[in-house]
Structures are given as structure tokens and as C-alpha cells.
Amino acid sequence: MIQPYLMSAYRDGGRGEAVSGRLAYDCWGLVRAVRNELFGLPLLPSYGAISPDDKRGLTDAYQAEVDAFAEGPPVPGAIATIWKFRLCVHVGVCVEVNGRLGVLETGRKIGCRWLSIADFESKYMTVRYYS
């Protein structure tokens, strides 16, 4: 189910286009694709013009979407947001694998990976979930 995403490449602004025969995503591109393709949820806005290094721009984009979501516990399809002070600096998406809930994420240094909720939360200082 998540294998095609785990095989994907990281690319700034990536929204699922093929690069060298592999799909390419940045963290927001992965979240929007997985929520739409695996969970049948509406496709979220692209925000592809915002650089992953523009944390203020990412936070502003998050603020534009947050009214449609409720903060709560991690559940399949929820967006996992990572915070440094008042800035949203990274996102992932909650996905169940073999009966275990975890977070699928991608990044320049890590590529795409799935971590259990406990492992994901241990990697980041402040994590909030929205569904």
C-alpha cells in the first residue's frame, strides 16, 4: 500500500511527478498525495511555489488550511505537523501498516520513510496531529 511512496525520491516542490523513473515529493506533496490516493480525501492545495526552506511561508500555508481540520490524536489520514516555536517546519501523514499506526514522511536527508508514532515523536520536539 505505501511501497510506491517509500520508493519515491525527495524533490523540493515535488508533487508526484516522475524523476528518473521514480515519483518525487517534498513533505507537503507526499501528504497531499497520500491523503487523496490512499484515503480518498479531497486534494489539498499544492503550495508548490513555497520553498521547503521558507518556514514562515509554510506556516502561513498551514494557517490557511487549519480551519478545515481539528487537532487531535493521530489517526489514519491525519496530518502530522512538526513545530519549532511558532513555525510549522515539517509535515507527514499518519498511515497504518500491518495494524500499526505510524507516520509517512519525506525529507532531503532522510528520503521517504515510515516510522511508528513513538519513533516519529521521539525524533521531533513538538508534534501535533490534525484530521
mmCIF file of N, CA and C in Angstrom:
data_model
loop_
_atom_site.group_PDB
_atom_site.id
_atom_site.type_symbol
_atom_site.label_atom_id
_atom_site.label_comp_id
_atom_site.label_asym_id
_atom_site.label_seq_id
_atom_site.Cartn_x
_atom_site.Cartn_y
_atom_site.Cartn_z
ATOM 1 N N MET A 1 0.825 -1.195 0.000
ATOM 2 C CA MET A 1 0.000 0.000 0.000
ATOM 3 C C MET A 1 0.868 1.257 0.000
ATOM 4 N N ILE A 2 1.900 1.340 0.843
ATOM 5 C CA ILE A 2 2.733 2.548 0.862
ATOM 6 C C ILE A 2 4.044 2.354 0.102
ATOM 7 N N GLN A 3 4.259 1.163 -0.449
ATOM 8 C CA GLN A 3 5.525 0.865 -1.121
ATOM 9 C C GLN A 3 5.888 1.871 -2.210
ATOM 10 N N PRO A 4 4.949 2.272 -3.082
ATOM 11 C CA PRO A 4 5.331 3.251 -4.106
ATOM 12 C C PRO A 4 5.840 4.566 -3.505
ATOM 13 N N TYR A 5 5.304 4.953 -2.378
ATOM 14 C CA TYR A 5 5.753 6.187 -1.722
ATOM 15 C C TYR A 5 7.134 5.990 -1.099
ATOM 16 N N LEU A 6 7.355 4.826 -0.492
ATOM 17 C CA LEU A 6 8.664 4.547 0.105
ATOM 18 C C LEU A 6 9.767 4.516 -0.952
ATOM 19 N N MET A 7 9.416 4.199 -2.176
ATOM 20 C CA MET A 7 10.380 4.143 -3.265
ATOM 21 C C MET A 7 10.552 5.501 -3.944
ATOM 22 N N SER A 8 9.778 6.497 -3.516
ATOM 23 C CA SER A 8 9.827 7.803 -4.173
ATOM 24 C C SER A 8 11.092 8.569 -3.810
ATOM 25 N N ALA A 9 11.394 9.546 -4.649
ATOM 26 C CA ALA A 9 12.547 10.422 -4.434
ATOM 27 C C ALA A 9 12.078 11.700 -3.750
ATOM 28 N N TYR A 10 12.987 12.359 -3.041
ATOM 29 C CA TYR A 10 12.683 13.673 -2.483
ATOM 30 C C TYR A 10 13.025 14.720 -3.543
ATOM 31 N N ARG A 11 12.141 15.704 -3.684
ATOM 32 C CA ARG A 11 12.410 16.830 -4.583
ATOM 33 C C ARG A 11 11.694 18.056 -4.034
ATOM 34 N N ASP A 12 12.417 19.164 -3.882
ATOM 35 C CA ASP A 12 11.784 20.418 -3.464
ATOM 36 C C ASP A 12 10.637 20.728 -4.415
ATOM 37 N N GLY A 13 9.462 21.003 -3.864
ATOM 38 C CA GLY A 13 8.292 21.313 -4.684
ATOM 39 C C GLY A 13 7.681 20.109 -5.360
ATOM 40 N N GLY A 14 8.168 18.897 -5.041
ATOM 41 C CA GLY A 14 7.679 17.683 -5.691
ATOM 42 C C GLY A 14 6.220 17.409 -5.373
ATOM 43 N N ARG A 15 5.443 17.146 -6.432
ATOM 44 C CA ARG A 15 4.024 16.858 -6.278
ATOM 45 C C ARG A 15 3.639 15.550 -6.973
ATOM 46 N N GLY A 16 4.606 14.639 -7.077
ATOM 47 C CA GLY A 16 4.319 13.315 -7.621
ATOM 48 C C GLY A 16 4.729 13.128 -9.068
ATOM 49 N N GLU A 17 5.474 14.070 -9.620
ATOM 50 C CA GLU A 17 5.956 13.909 -10.993
ATOM 51 C C GLU A 17 7.067 12.863 -11.015
ATOM 52 N N ALA A 18 7.267 12.271 -12.180
ATOM 53 C CA ALA A 18 8.310 11.255 -12.323
ATOM 54 C C ALA A 18 9.665 11.921 -12.544
ATOM 55 N N VAL A 19 10.647 11.488 -11.771
ATOM 56 C CA VAL A 19 12.031 11.949 -11.917
ATOM 57 C C VAL A 19 12.896 10.694 -11.971
ATOM 58 N N SER A 20 13.558 10.489 -13.086
ATOM 59 C CA SER A 20 14.399 9.285 -13.279
ATOM 60 C C SER A 20 13.610 8.015 -12.979
ATOM 61 N N GLY A 21 12.364 7.973 -13.419
ATOM 62 C CA GLY A 21 11.545 6.783 -13.253
ATOM 63 C C GLY A 21 10.931 6.593 -11.877
ATOM 64 N N ARG A 22 11.123 7.548 -10.979
ATOM 65 C CA ARG A 22 10.538 7.459 -9.631
ATOM 66 C C ARG A 22 9.667 8.678 -9.385
ATOM 67 N N LEU A 23 8.599 8.483 -8.629
ATOM 68 C CA LEU A 23 7.786 9.624 -8.226
ATOM 69 C C LEU A 23 8.599 10.500 -7.289
ATOM 70 N N ALA A 24 8.363 11.803 -7.315
ATOM 71 C CA ALA A 24 9.126 12.717 -6.470
ATOM 72 C C ALA A 24 8.183 13.617 -5.679
ATOM 73 N N TYR A 25 8.483 13.753 -4.393
ATOM 74 C CA TYR A 25 7.669 14.557 -3.485
ATOM 75 C C TYR A 25 8.553 15.346 -2.529
ATOM 76 N N ASP A 26 8.029 16.488 -2.079
ATOM 77 C CA ASP A 26 8.539 17.092 -0.845
ATOM 78 C C ASP A 26 7.548 16.695 0.234
ATOM 79 N N CYS A 27 7.725 17.158 1.466
ATOM 80 C CA CYS A 27 6.881 16.656 2.561
ATOM 81 C C CYS A 27 5.402 16.988 2.345
ATOM 82 N N TRP A 28 5.088 18.211 1.894
ATOM 83 C CA TRP A 28 3.679 18.566 1.671
ATOM 84 C C TRP A 28 3.121 17.809 0.473
ATOM 85 N N GLY A 29 3.908 17.649 -0.570
ATOM 86 C CA GLY A 29 3.449 16.895 -1.733
ATOM 87 C C GLY A 29 3.104 15.458 -1.368
ATOM 88 N N LEU A 30 3.911 14.845 -0.504
ATOM 89 C CA LEU A 30 3.640 13.482 -0.054
ATOM 90 C C LEU A 30 2.347 13.427 0.752
ATOM 91 N N VAL A 31 2.175 14.371 1.673
ATOM 92 C CA VAL A 31 0.959 14.405 2.497
ATOM 93 C C VAL A 31 -0.284 14.521 1.618
ATOM 94 N N ARG A 32 -0.272 15.458 0.680
ATOM 95 C CA ARG A 32 -1.480 15.665 -0.128
ATOM 96 C C ARG A 32 -1.756 14.460 -1.026
ATOM 97 N N ALA A 33 -0.709 13.826 -1.582
ATOM 98 C CA ALA A 33 -0.908 12.651 -2.429
ATOM 99 C C ALA A 33 -1.456 11.472 -1.635
ATOM 100 N N VAL A 34 -0.849 11.170 -0.494
ATOM 101 C CA VAL A 34 -1.272 10.020 0.306
ATOM 102 C C VAL A 34 -2.703 10.198 0.808
ATOM 103 N N ARG A 35 -3.019 11.378 1.315
ATOM 104 C CA ARG A 35 -4.385 11.610 1.808
ATOM 105 C C ARG A 35 -5.405 11.429 0.689
ATOM 106 N N ASN A 36 -5.077 11.887 -0.504
ATOM 107 C CA ASN A 36 -6.001 11.783 -1.633
ATOM 108 C C ASN A 36 -6.040 10.369 -2.204
ATOM 109 N N GLU A 37 -4.875 9.786 -2.452
ATOM 110 C CA GLU A 37 -4.803 8.497 -3.136
ATOM 111 C C GLU A 37 -5.125 7.304 -2.241
ATOM 112 N N LEU A 38 -4.692 7.316 -0.985
ATOM 113 C CA LEU A 38 -4.936 6.170 -0.097
ATOM 114 C C LEU A 38 -6.221 6.307 0.706
ATOM 115 N N PHE A 39 -6.591 7.533 1.041
ATOM 116 C CA PHE A 39 -7.745 7.736 1.916
ATOM 117 C C PHE A 39 -8.942 8.348 1.205
ATOM 118 N N GLY A 40 -8.774 8.724 -0.068
ATOM 119 C CA GLY A 40 -9.889 9.290 -0.829
ATOM 120 C C GLY A 40 -10.331 10.660 -0.342
ATOM 121 N N LEU A 41 -9.452 11.347 0.375
ATOM 122 C CA LEU A 41 -9.784 12.681 0.886
ATOM 123 C C LEU A 41 -9.544 13.721 -0.201
ATOM 124 N N PRO A 42 -10.236 14.869 -0.119
ATOM 125 C CA PRO A 42 -10.045 15.901 -1.146
ATOM 126 C C PRO A 42 -8.580 16.305 -1.255
ATOM 127 N N LEU A 43 -8.157 16.589 -2.483
ATOM 128 C CA LEU A 43 -6.782 17.009 -2.727
ATOM 129 C C LEU A 43 -6.577 18.401 -2.147
ATOM 130 N N LEU A 44 -5.602 18.512 -1.278
ATOM 131 C CA LEU A 44 -5.283 19.796 -0.650
ATOM 132 C C LEU A 44 -4.578 20.702 -1.653
ATOM 133 N N PRO A 45 -4.603 22.022 -1.424
ATOM 134 C CA PRO A 45 -3.900 22.941 -2.326
ATOM 135 C C PRO A 45 -2.424 22.561 -2.447
ATOM 136 N N SER A 46 -1.832 22.888 -3.583
ATOM 137 C CA SER A 46 -0.458 22.488 -3.869
ATOM 138 C C SER A 46 0.586 23.224 -3.040
ATOM 139 N N TYR A 47 0.521 24.527 -2.990
ATOM 140 C CA TYR A 47 1.542 25.357 -2.337
ATOM 141 C C TYR A 47 2.936 25.003 -2.841
ATOM 142 N N GLY A 48 3.030 24.506 -4.067
ATOM 143 C CA GLY A 48 4.308 24.092 -4.626
ATOM 144 C C GLY A 48 5.308 25.217 -4.829
ATOM 145 N N ALA A 49 4.814 26.450 -4.866
ATOM 146 C CA ALA A 49 5.718 27.586 -5.065
ATOM 147 C C ALA A 49 6.455 27.971 -3.787
ATOM 148 N N ILE A 50 6.020 27.432 -2.649
ATOM 149 C CA ILE A 50 6.679 27.754 -1.380
ATOM 150 C C ILE A 50 7.872 26.828 -1.195
ATOM 151 N N SER A 51 9.030 27.411 -1.039
ATOM 152 C CA SER A 51 10.242 26.624 -0.830
ATOM 153 C C SER A 51 10.183 25.912 0.519
ATOM 154 N N PRO A 52 10.644 24.672 0.584
ATOM 155 C CA PRO A 52 10.705 23.987 1.867
ATOM 156 C C PRO A 52 11.574 24.715 2.898
ATOM 157 N N ASP A 53 12.440 25.598 2.434
ATOM 158 C CA ASP A 53 13.278 26.372 3.350
ATOM 159 C C ASP A 53 12.560 27.610 3.896
ATOM 160 N N ASP A 54 11.418 27.959 3.310
ATOM 161 C CA ASP A 54 10.649 29.131 3.739
ATOM 162 C C ASP A 54 9.668 28.714 4.832
ATOM 163 N N LYS A 55 10.157 28.599 6.061
ATOM 164 C CA LYS A 55 9.326 28.101 7.164
ATOM 165 C C LYS A 55 8.174 29.069 7.482
ATOM 166 N N ARG A 56 8.370 30.370 7.324
ATOM 167 C CA ARG A 56 7.279 31.328 7.529
ATOM 168 C C ARG A 56 6.196 31.103 6.470
ATOM 169 N N GLY A 57 6.602 30.906 5.218
ATOM 170 C CA GLY A 57 5.639 30.634 4.155
ATOM 171 C C GLY A 57 4.887 29.334 4.392
ATOM 172 N N LEU A 58 5.603 28.308 4.872
ATOM 173 C CA LEU A 58 4.953 27.033 5.193
ATOM 174 C C LEU A 58 3.944 27.204 6.321
ATOM 175 N N THR A 59 4.314 27.986 7.317
ATOM 176 C CA THR A 59 3.415 28.223 8.448
ATOM 177 C C THR A 59 2.185 28.998 7.988
ATOM 178 N N ASP A 60 2.368 29.985 7.134
ATOM 179 C CA ASP A 60 1.227 30.745 6.602
ATOM 180 C C ASP A 60 0.299 29.835 5.801
ATOM 181 N N ALA A 61 0.861 28.931 5.003
ATOM 182 C CA ALA A 61 0.045 27.981 4.244
ATOM 183 C C ALA A 61 -0.724 27.066 5.195
ATOM 184 N N TYR A 62 -0.055 26.603 6.237
ATOM 185 C CA TYR A 62 -0.724 25.784 7.253
ATOM 186 C C TYR A 62 -1.901 26.555 7.857
ATOM 187 N N GLN A 63 -1.668 27.824 8.216
ATOM 188 C CA GLN A 63 -2.728 28.647 8.821
ATOM 189 C C GLN A 63 -3.915 28.788 7.880
ATOM 190 N N ALA A 64 -3.663 28.854 6.573
ATOM 191 C CA ALA A 64 -4.737 28.981 5.593
ATOM 192 C C ALA A 64 -5.607 27.723 5.545
ATOM 193 N N GLU A 65 -5.060 26.583 5.920
ATOM 194 C CA GLU A 65 -5.785 25.308 5.847
ATOM 195 C C GLU A 65 -6.352 24.846 7.181
ATOM 196 N N VAL A 66 -5.835 25.327 8.280
ATOM 197 C CA VAL A 66 -6.118 24.758 9.594
ATOM 198 C C VAL A 66 -7.595 24.801 9.990
ATOM 199 N N ASP A 67 -8.339 25.758 9.503
ATOM 200 C CA ASP A 67 -9.750 25.851 9.881
ATOM 201 C C ASP A 67 -10.553 24.626 9.457
ATOM 202 N N ALA A 68 -10.083 23.920 8.440
ATOM 203 C CA ALA A 68 -10.790 22.735 7.959
ATOM 204 C C ALA A 68 -10.462 21.489 8.779
ATOM 205 N N PHE A 69 -9.541 21.602 9.733
ATOM 206 C CA PHE A 69 -9.074 20.449 10.491
ATOM 207 C C PHE A 69 -9.251 20.665 11.987
ATOM 208 N N ALA A 70 -9.294 19.564 12.710
ATOM 209 C CA ALA A 70 -9.340 19.623 14.169
ATOM 210 C C ALA A 70 -8.087 18.954 14.713
ATOM 211 N N GLU A 71 -7.469 19.590 15.707
ATOM 212 C CA GLU A 71 -6.310 18.968 16.350
ATOM 213 C C GLU A 71 -6.805 17.815 17.206
ATOM 214 N N GLY A 72 -6.066 16.729 17.206
ATOM 215 C CA GLY A 72 -6.469 15.575 17.999
ATOM 216 C C GLY A 72 -5.394 14.509 17.992
ATOM 217 N N PRO A 73 -5.779 13.292 18.333
ATOM 218 C CA PRO A 73 -4.815 12.194 18.375
ATOM 219 C C PRO A 73 -4.457 11.746 16.961
ATOM 220 N N PRO A 74 -3.346 11.042 16.818
ATOM 221 C CA PRO A 74 -3.007 10.516 15.494
ATOM 222 C C PRO A 74 -4.008 9.441 15.065
ATOM 223 N N VAL A 75 -4.539 9.584 13.870
ATOM 224 C CA VAL A 75 -5.454 8.616 13.260
ATOM 225 C C VAL A 75 -5.068 8.489 11.794
ATOM 226 N N PRO A 76 -5.416 7.379 11.146
ATOM 227 C CA PRO A 76 -5.080 7.245 9.727
ATOM 228 C C PRO A 76 -5.577 8.450 8.920
ATOM 229 N N GLY A 77 -4.683 8.999 8.103
ATOM 230 C CA GLY A 77 -5.006 10.155 7.275
ATOM 231 C C GLY A 77 -4.736 11.496 7.920
ATOM 232 N N ALA A 78 -4.458 11.512 9.224
ATOM 233 C CA ALA A 78 -4.187 12.785 9.907
ATOM 234 C C ALA A 78 -2.851 13.357 9.435
ATOM 235 N N ILE A 79 -2.774 14.670 9.424
ATOM 236 C CA ILE A 79 -1.528 15.349 9.085
ATOM 237 C C ILE A 79 -0.728 15.528 10.370
ATOM 238 N N ALA A 80 0.497 15.044 10.354
ATOM 239 C CA ALA A 80 1.417 15.224 11.490
ATOM 240 C C ALA A 80 2.223 16.486 11.204
ATOM 241 N N THR A 81 2.134 17.465 12.096
ATOM 242 C CA THR A 81 2.870 18.715 11.903
ATOM 243 C C THR A 81 3.969 18.819 12.944
ATOM 244 N N ILE A 82 5.134 19.278 12.505
ATOM 245 C CA ILE A 82 6.293 19.434 13.378
ATOM 246 C C ILE A 82 6.507 20.922 13.577
ATOM 247 N N TRP A 83 6.707 21.310 14.833
ATOM 248 C CA TRP A 83 6.809 22.728 15.194
ATOM 249 C C TRP A 83 8.133 23.042 15.857
ATOM 250 N N LYS A 84 8.676 24.194 15.513
ATOM 251 C CA LYS A 84 9.791 24.809 16.236
ATOM 252 C C LYS A 84 9.284 26.188 16.621
ATOM 253 N N PHE A 85 9.035 26.331 17.897
ATOM 254 C CA PHE A 85 8.448 27.553 18.429
ATOM 255 C C PHE A 85 7.104 27.783 17.741
ATOM 256 N N ARG A 86 6.929 28.866 17.004
ATOM 257 C CA ARG A 86 5.643 29.145 16.348
ATOM 258 C C ARG A 86 5.652 28.827 14.857
ATOM 259 N N LEU A 87 6.663 28.110 14.412
ATOM 260 C CA LEU A 87 6.775 27.801 12.993
ATOM 261 C C LEU A 87 6.519 26.325 12.728
ATOM 262 N N CYS A 88 5.676 26.055 11.734
ATOM 263 C CA CYS A 88 5.483 24.687 11.239
ATOM 264 C C CYS A 88 6.645 24.422 10.287
ATOM 265 N N VAL A 89 7.486 23.451 10.611
ATOM 266 C CA VAL A 89 8.711 23.237 9.846
ATOM 267 C C VAL A 89 8.713 21.950 9.017
ATOM 268 N N HIS A 90 7.708 21.080 9.219
ATOM 269 C CA HIS A 90 7.697 19.803 8.510
ATOM 270 C C HIS A 90 6.331 19.167 8.700
ATOM 271 N N VAL A 91 5.931 18.337 7.734
ATOM 272 C CA VAL A 91 4.679 17.596 7.849
ATOM 273 C C VAL A 91 4.866 16.161 7.377
ATOM 274 N N GLY A 92 4.024 15.292 7.890
ATOM 275 C CA GLY A 92 3.938 13.904 7.466
ATOM 276 C C GLY A 92 2.476 13.500 7.516
ATOM 277 N N VAL A 93 2.193 12.258 7.226
ATOM 278 C CA VAL A 93 0.808 11.779 7.234
ATOM 279 C C VAL A 93 0.728 10.435 7.953
ATOM 280 N N CYS A 94 -0.292 10.278 8.772
ATOM 281 C CA CYS A 94 -0.475 9.040 9.535
ATOM 282 C C CYS A 94 -1.038 7.943 8.633
ATOM 283 N N VAL A 95 -0.368 6.791 8.677
ATOM 284 C CA VAL A 95 -0.748 5.644 7.861
ATOM 285 C C VAL A 95 -0.570 4.389 8.700
ATOM 286 N N GLU A 96 -1.534 3.483 8.579
ATOM 287 C CA GLU A 96 -1.454 2.212 9.293
ATOM 288 C C GLU A 96 -0.767 1.174 8.403
ATOM 289 N N VAL A 97 0.199 0.469 8.966
ATOM 290 C CA VAL A 97 0.904 -0.599 8.251
ATOM 291 C C VAL A 97 0.897 -1.831 9.145
ATOM 292 N N ASN A 98 0.349 -2.913 8.635
ATOM 293 C CA ASN A 98 0.268 -4.173 9.389
ATOM 294 C C ASN A 98 -0.352 -3.960 10.771
ATOM 295 N N GLY A 99 -1.398 -3.158 10.832
ATOM 296 C CA GLY A 99 -2.104 -2.933 12.089
ATOM 297 C C GLY A 99 -1.442 -1.945 13.032
ATOM 298 N N ARG A 100 -0.331 -1.348 12.621
ATOM 299 C CA ARG A 100 0.381 -0.371 13.465
ATOM 300 C C ARG A 100 0.291 1.004 12.831
ATOM 301 N N LEU A 101 -0.032 1.989 13.649
ATOM 302 C CA LEU A 101 -0.130 3.354 13.155
ATOM 303 C C LEU A 101 1.235 4.023 13.210
ATOM 304 N N GLY A 102 1.574 4.718 12.143
ATOM 305 C CA GLY A 102 2.830 5.439 12.083
ATOM 306 C C GLY A 102 2.698 6.647 11.186
ATOM 307 N N VAL A 103 3.822 7.293 10.914
ATOM 308 C CA VAL A 103 3.837 8.488 10.084
ATOM 309 C C VAL A 103 4.749 8.257 8.890
ATOM 310 N N LEU A 104 4.220 8.548 7.719
ATOM 311 C CA LEU A 104 4.978 8.516 6.482
ATOM 312 C C LEU A 104 5.477 9.937 6.236
ATOM 313 N N GLU A 105 6.777 10.081 6.037
ATOM 314 C CA GLU A 105 7.361 11.410 5.838
ATOM 315 C C GLU A 105 8.458 11.317 4.793
ATOM 316 N N THR A 106 8.862 12.467 4.272
ATOM 317 C CA THR A 106 9.995 12.532 3.359
ATOM 318 C C THR A 106 10.770 13.811 3.618
ATOM 319 N N GLY A 107 12.046 13.770 3.336
ATOM 320 C CA GLY A 107 12.904 14.935 3.522
ATOM 321 C C GLY A 107 14.188 14.784 2.727
ATOM 322 N N ARG A 108 14.879 15.886 2.546
ATOM 323 C CA ARG A 108 16.129 15.883 1.769
ATOM 324 C C ARG A 108 17.129 14.858 2.289
ATOM 325 N N LYS A 109 17.334 14.834 3.587
ATOM 326 C CA LYS A 109 18.368 13.969 4.167
ATOM 327 C C LYS A 109 17.882 12.558 4.456
ATOM 328 N N ILE A 110 16.574 12.393 4.671
ATOM 329 C CA ILE A 110 16.053 11.092 5.099
ATOM 330 C C ILE A 110 15.386 10.302 3.987
ATOM 331 N N GLY A 111 15.003 10.960 2.900
ATOM 332 C CA GLY A 111 14.205 10.294 1.883
ATOM 333 C C GLY A 111 12.840 9.983 2.469
ATOM 334 N N CYS A 112 12.141 9.043 1.860
ATOM 335 C CA CYS A 112 10.809 8.688 2.353
ATOM 336 C C CYS A 112 10.926 7.507 3.316
ATOM 337 N N ARG A 113 10.234 7.628 4.438
ATOM 338 C CA ARG A 113 10.256 6.549 5.432
ATOM 339 C C ARG A 113 8.952 6.549 6.221
ATOM 340 N N TRP A 114 8.673 5.390 6.816
ATOM 341 C CA TRP A 114 7.542 5.232 7.717
ATOM 342 C C TRP A 114 8.111 4.940 9.100
ATOM 343 N N LEU A 115 7.648 5.692 10.107
ATOM 344 C CA LEU A 115 8.070 5.481 11.491
ATOM 345 C C LEU A 115 6.838 5.261 12.360
ATOM 346 N N SER A 116 6.953 4.386 13.346
ATOM 347 C CA SER A 116 5.859 4.241 14.307
ATOM 348 C C SER A 116 5.623 5.598 14.960
ATOM 349 N N ILE A 117 4.456 5.787 15.528
ATOM 350 C CA ILE A 117 4.139 7.054 16.191
ATOM 351 C C ILE A 117 5.184 7.370 17.258
ATOM 352 N N ALA A 118 5.528 6.383 18.076
ATOM 353 C CA ALA A 118 6.515 6.609 19.155
ATOM 354 C C ALA A 118 7.867 7.032 18.580
ATOM 355 N N ASP A 119 8.321 6.358 17.524
ATOM 356 C CA ASP A 119 9.606 6.710 16.920
ATOM 357 C C ASP A 119 9.555 8.092 16.276
ATOM 358 N N PHE A 120 8.449 8.385 15.606
ATOM 359 C CA PHE A 120 8.299 9.693 14.971
ATOM 360 C C PHE A 120 8.335 10.805 16.022
ATOM 361 N N GLU A 121 7.562 10.640 17.077
ATOM 362 C CA GLU A 121 7.502 11.668 18.118
ATOM 363 C C GLU A 121 8.840 11.825 18.844
ATOM 364 N N SER A 122 9.623 10.759 18.908
ATOM 365 C CA SER A 122 10.926 10.869 19.575
ATOM 366 C C SER A 122 11.937 11.654 18.739
ATOM 367 N N LYS A 123 11.693 11.780 17.449
ATOM 368 C CA LYS A 123 12.610 12.498 16.555
ATOM 369 C C LYS A 123 12.388 14.013 16.581
ATOM 370 N N TYR A 124 11.216 14.440 16.993
ATOM 371 C CA TYR A 124 10.865 15.854 16.896
ATOM 372 C C TYR A 124 10.387 16.391 18.242
ATOM 373 N N MET A 125 10.669 17.658 18.497
ATOM 374 C CA MET A 125 10.349 18.281 19.776
ATOM 375 C C MET A 125 8.834 18.429 20.000
ATOM 376 N N THR A 126 8.144 19.023 19.024
ATOM 377 C CA THR A 126 6.703 19.260 19.167
ATOM 378 C C THR A 126 5.974 18.737 17.937
ATOM 379 N N VAL A 127 5.079 17.771 18.151
ATOM 380 C CA VAL A 127 4.286 17.176 17.078
ATOM 381 C C VAL A 127 2.814 17.398 17.408
ATOM 382 N N ARG A 128 2.067 17.849 16.410
ATOM 383 C CA ARG A 128 0.611 17.995 16.549
ATOM 384 C C ARG A 128 -0.039 17.297 15.360
ATOM 385 N N TYR A 129 -1.192 16.694 15.614
ATOM 386 C CA TYR A 129 -1.907 15.944 14.571
ATOM 387 C C TYR A 129 -3.223 16.652 14.258
ATOM 388 N N TYR A 130 -3.553 16.668 12.957
ATOM 389 C CA TYR A 130 -4.786 17.324 12.506
ATOM 390 C C TYR A 130 -5.505 16.422 11.533
ATOM 391 N N SER A 131 -6.810 16.251 11.765
ATOM 392 C CA SER A 131 -7.623 15.459 10.851
ATOM 393 C C SER A 131 -8.964 16.129 10.653
#
